C-alpha positions as CSV (number, residue, x, y, z in Angstrom):
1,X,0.0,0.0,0.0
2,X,1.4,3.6,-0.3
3,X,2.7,5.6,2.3
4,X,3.0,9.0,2.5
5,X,6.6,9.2,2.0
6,X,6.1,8.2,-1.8
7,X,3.2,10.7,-2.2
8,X,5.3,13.3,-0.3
9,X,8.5,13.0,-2.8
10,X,6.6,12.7,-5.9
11,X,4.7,16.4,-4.9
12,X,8.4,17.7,-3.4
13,X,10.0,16.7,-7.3
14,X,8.1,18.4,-9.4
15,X,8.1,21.9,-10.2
16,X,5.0,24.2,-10.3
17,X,3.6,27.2,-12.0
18,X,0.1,28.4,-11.0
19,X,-2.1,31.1,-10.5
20,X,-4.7,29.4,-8.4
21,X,-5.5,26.2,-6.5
22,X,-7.2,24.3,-9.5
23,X,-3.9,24.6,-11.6
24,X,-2.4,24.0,-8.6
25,X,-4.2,20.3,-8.3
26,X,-3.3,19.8,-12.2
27,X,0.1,20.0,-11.4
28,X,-0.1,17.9,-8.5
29,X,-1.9,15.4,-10.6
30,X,1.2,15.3,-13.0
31,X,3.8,14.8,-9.8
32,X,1.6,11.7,-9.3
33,X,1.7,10.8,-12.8
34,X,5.1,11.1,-13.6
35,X,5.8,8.7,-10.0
36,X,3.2,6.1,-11.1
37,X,1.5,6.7,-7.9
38,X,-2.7,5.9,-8.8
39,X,-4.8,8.3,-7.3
40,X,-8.8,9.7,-7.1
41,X,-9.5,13.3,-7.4
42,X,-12.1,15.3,-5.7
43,X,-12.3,11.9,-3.7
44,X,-16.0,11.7,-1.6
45,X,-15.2,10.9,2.2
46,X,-18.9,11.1,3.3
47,X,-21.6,13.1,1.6
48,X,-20.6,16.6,2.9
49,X,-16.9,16.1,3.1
50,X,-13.9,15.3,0.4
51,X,-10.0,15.4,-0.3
52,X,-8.8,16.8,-3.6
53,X,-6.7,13.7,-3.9
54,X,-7.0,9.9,-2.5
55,X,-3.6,8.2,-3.8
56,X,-3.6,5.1,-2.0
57,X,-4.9,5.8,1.7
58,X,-3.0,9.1,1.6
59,X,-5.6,12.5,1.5
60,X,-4.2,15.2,0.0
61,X,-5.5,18.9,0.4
62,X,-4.6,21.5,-1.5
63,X,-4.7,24.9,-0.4
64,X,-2.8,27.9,-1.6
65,X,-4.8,30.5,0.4
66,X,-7.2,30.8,3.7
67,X,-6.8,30.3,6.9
68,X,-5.0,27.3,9.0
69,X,-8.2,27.0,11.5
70,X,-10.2,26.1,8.9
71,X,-8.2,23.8,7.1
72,X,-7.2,22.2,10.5
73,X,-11.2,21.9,11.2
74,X,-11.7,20.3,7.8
75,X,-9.2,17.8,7.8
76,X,-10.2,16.7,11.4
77,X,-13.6,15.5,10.2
C-alpha cells in the first residue's frame, strides 16, 4: 500500500507554475503521474466532506490561500 513518503517525494520533485489552486491540483496530478503513484480526485469521504486527492490511503488537500483553523477543522472530520 502507499505511504505518505512516496506521495510526499513525488509532490516535493516536481516543479509548479500556478495562478490558483485548481492549476495547482493539475500540477499535483502530473507529480503523481510522472511517479506512477494511482490516485482519485475530488475523492467523496462522506456526503458533505472530500479530499482533492486519495492516492492510496494518503488525502491530499490542496490549499494555496485561507486560513489554518479552517483547514485544520476540515481535515479533522
Amino acid at each position: 500500500m502507499l505511504g505518505p513518503q512516496a506521495a510526499i517525494a513525488a509532490i516535493n520533485a516536481w516543479q509548479y507554475s500556478h495562478d490558483d489552486e485548481y492549476q495547482l491540483q493539475d500540477g499535483i496530478a502530473a507529480a503523481l503521474d510522472a511517479a506512477g503513484i494511482p490516485y482519485t480526485r475530488e475523492h467523496r469521504l462522506t456526503t458533505k466532506d472530500r479530499v482533492d486527492f486519495l492516492a492510496g490511503n494518503v488525502g491530499i488537500e490542496v490549499k494555496v490561500a485561507g486560513d489554518k483553523l479552517a483547514l485544520a477543522r476540515q481535515l479533522q472530520r
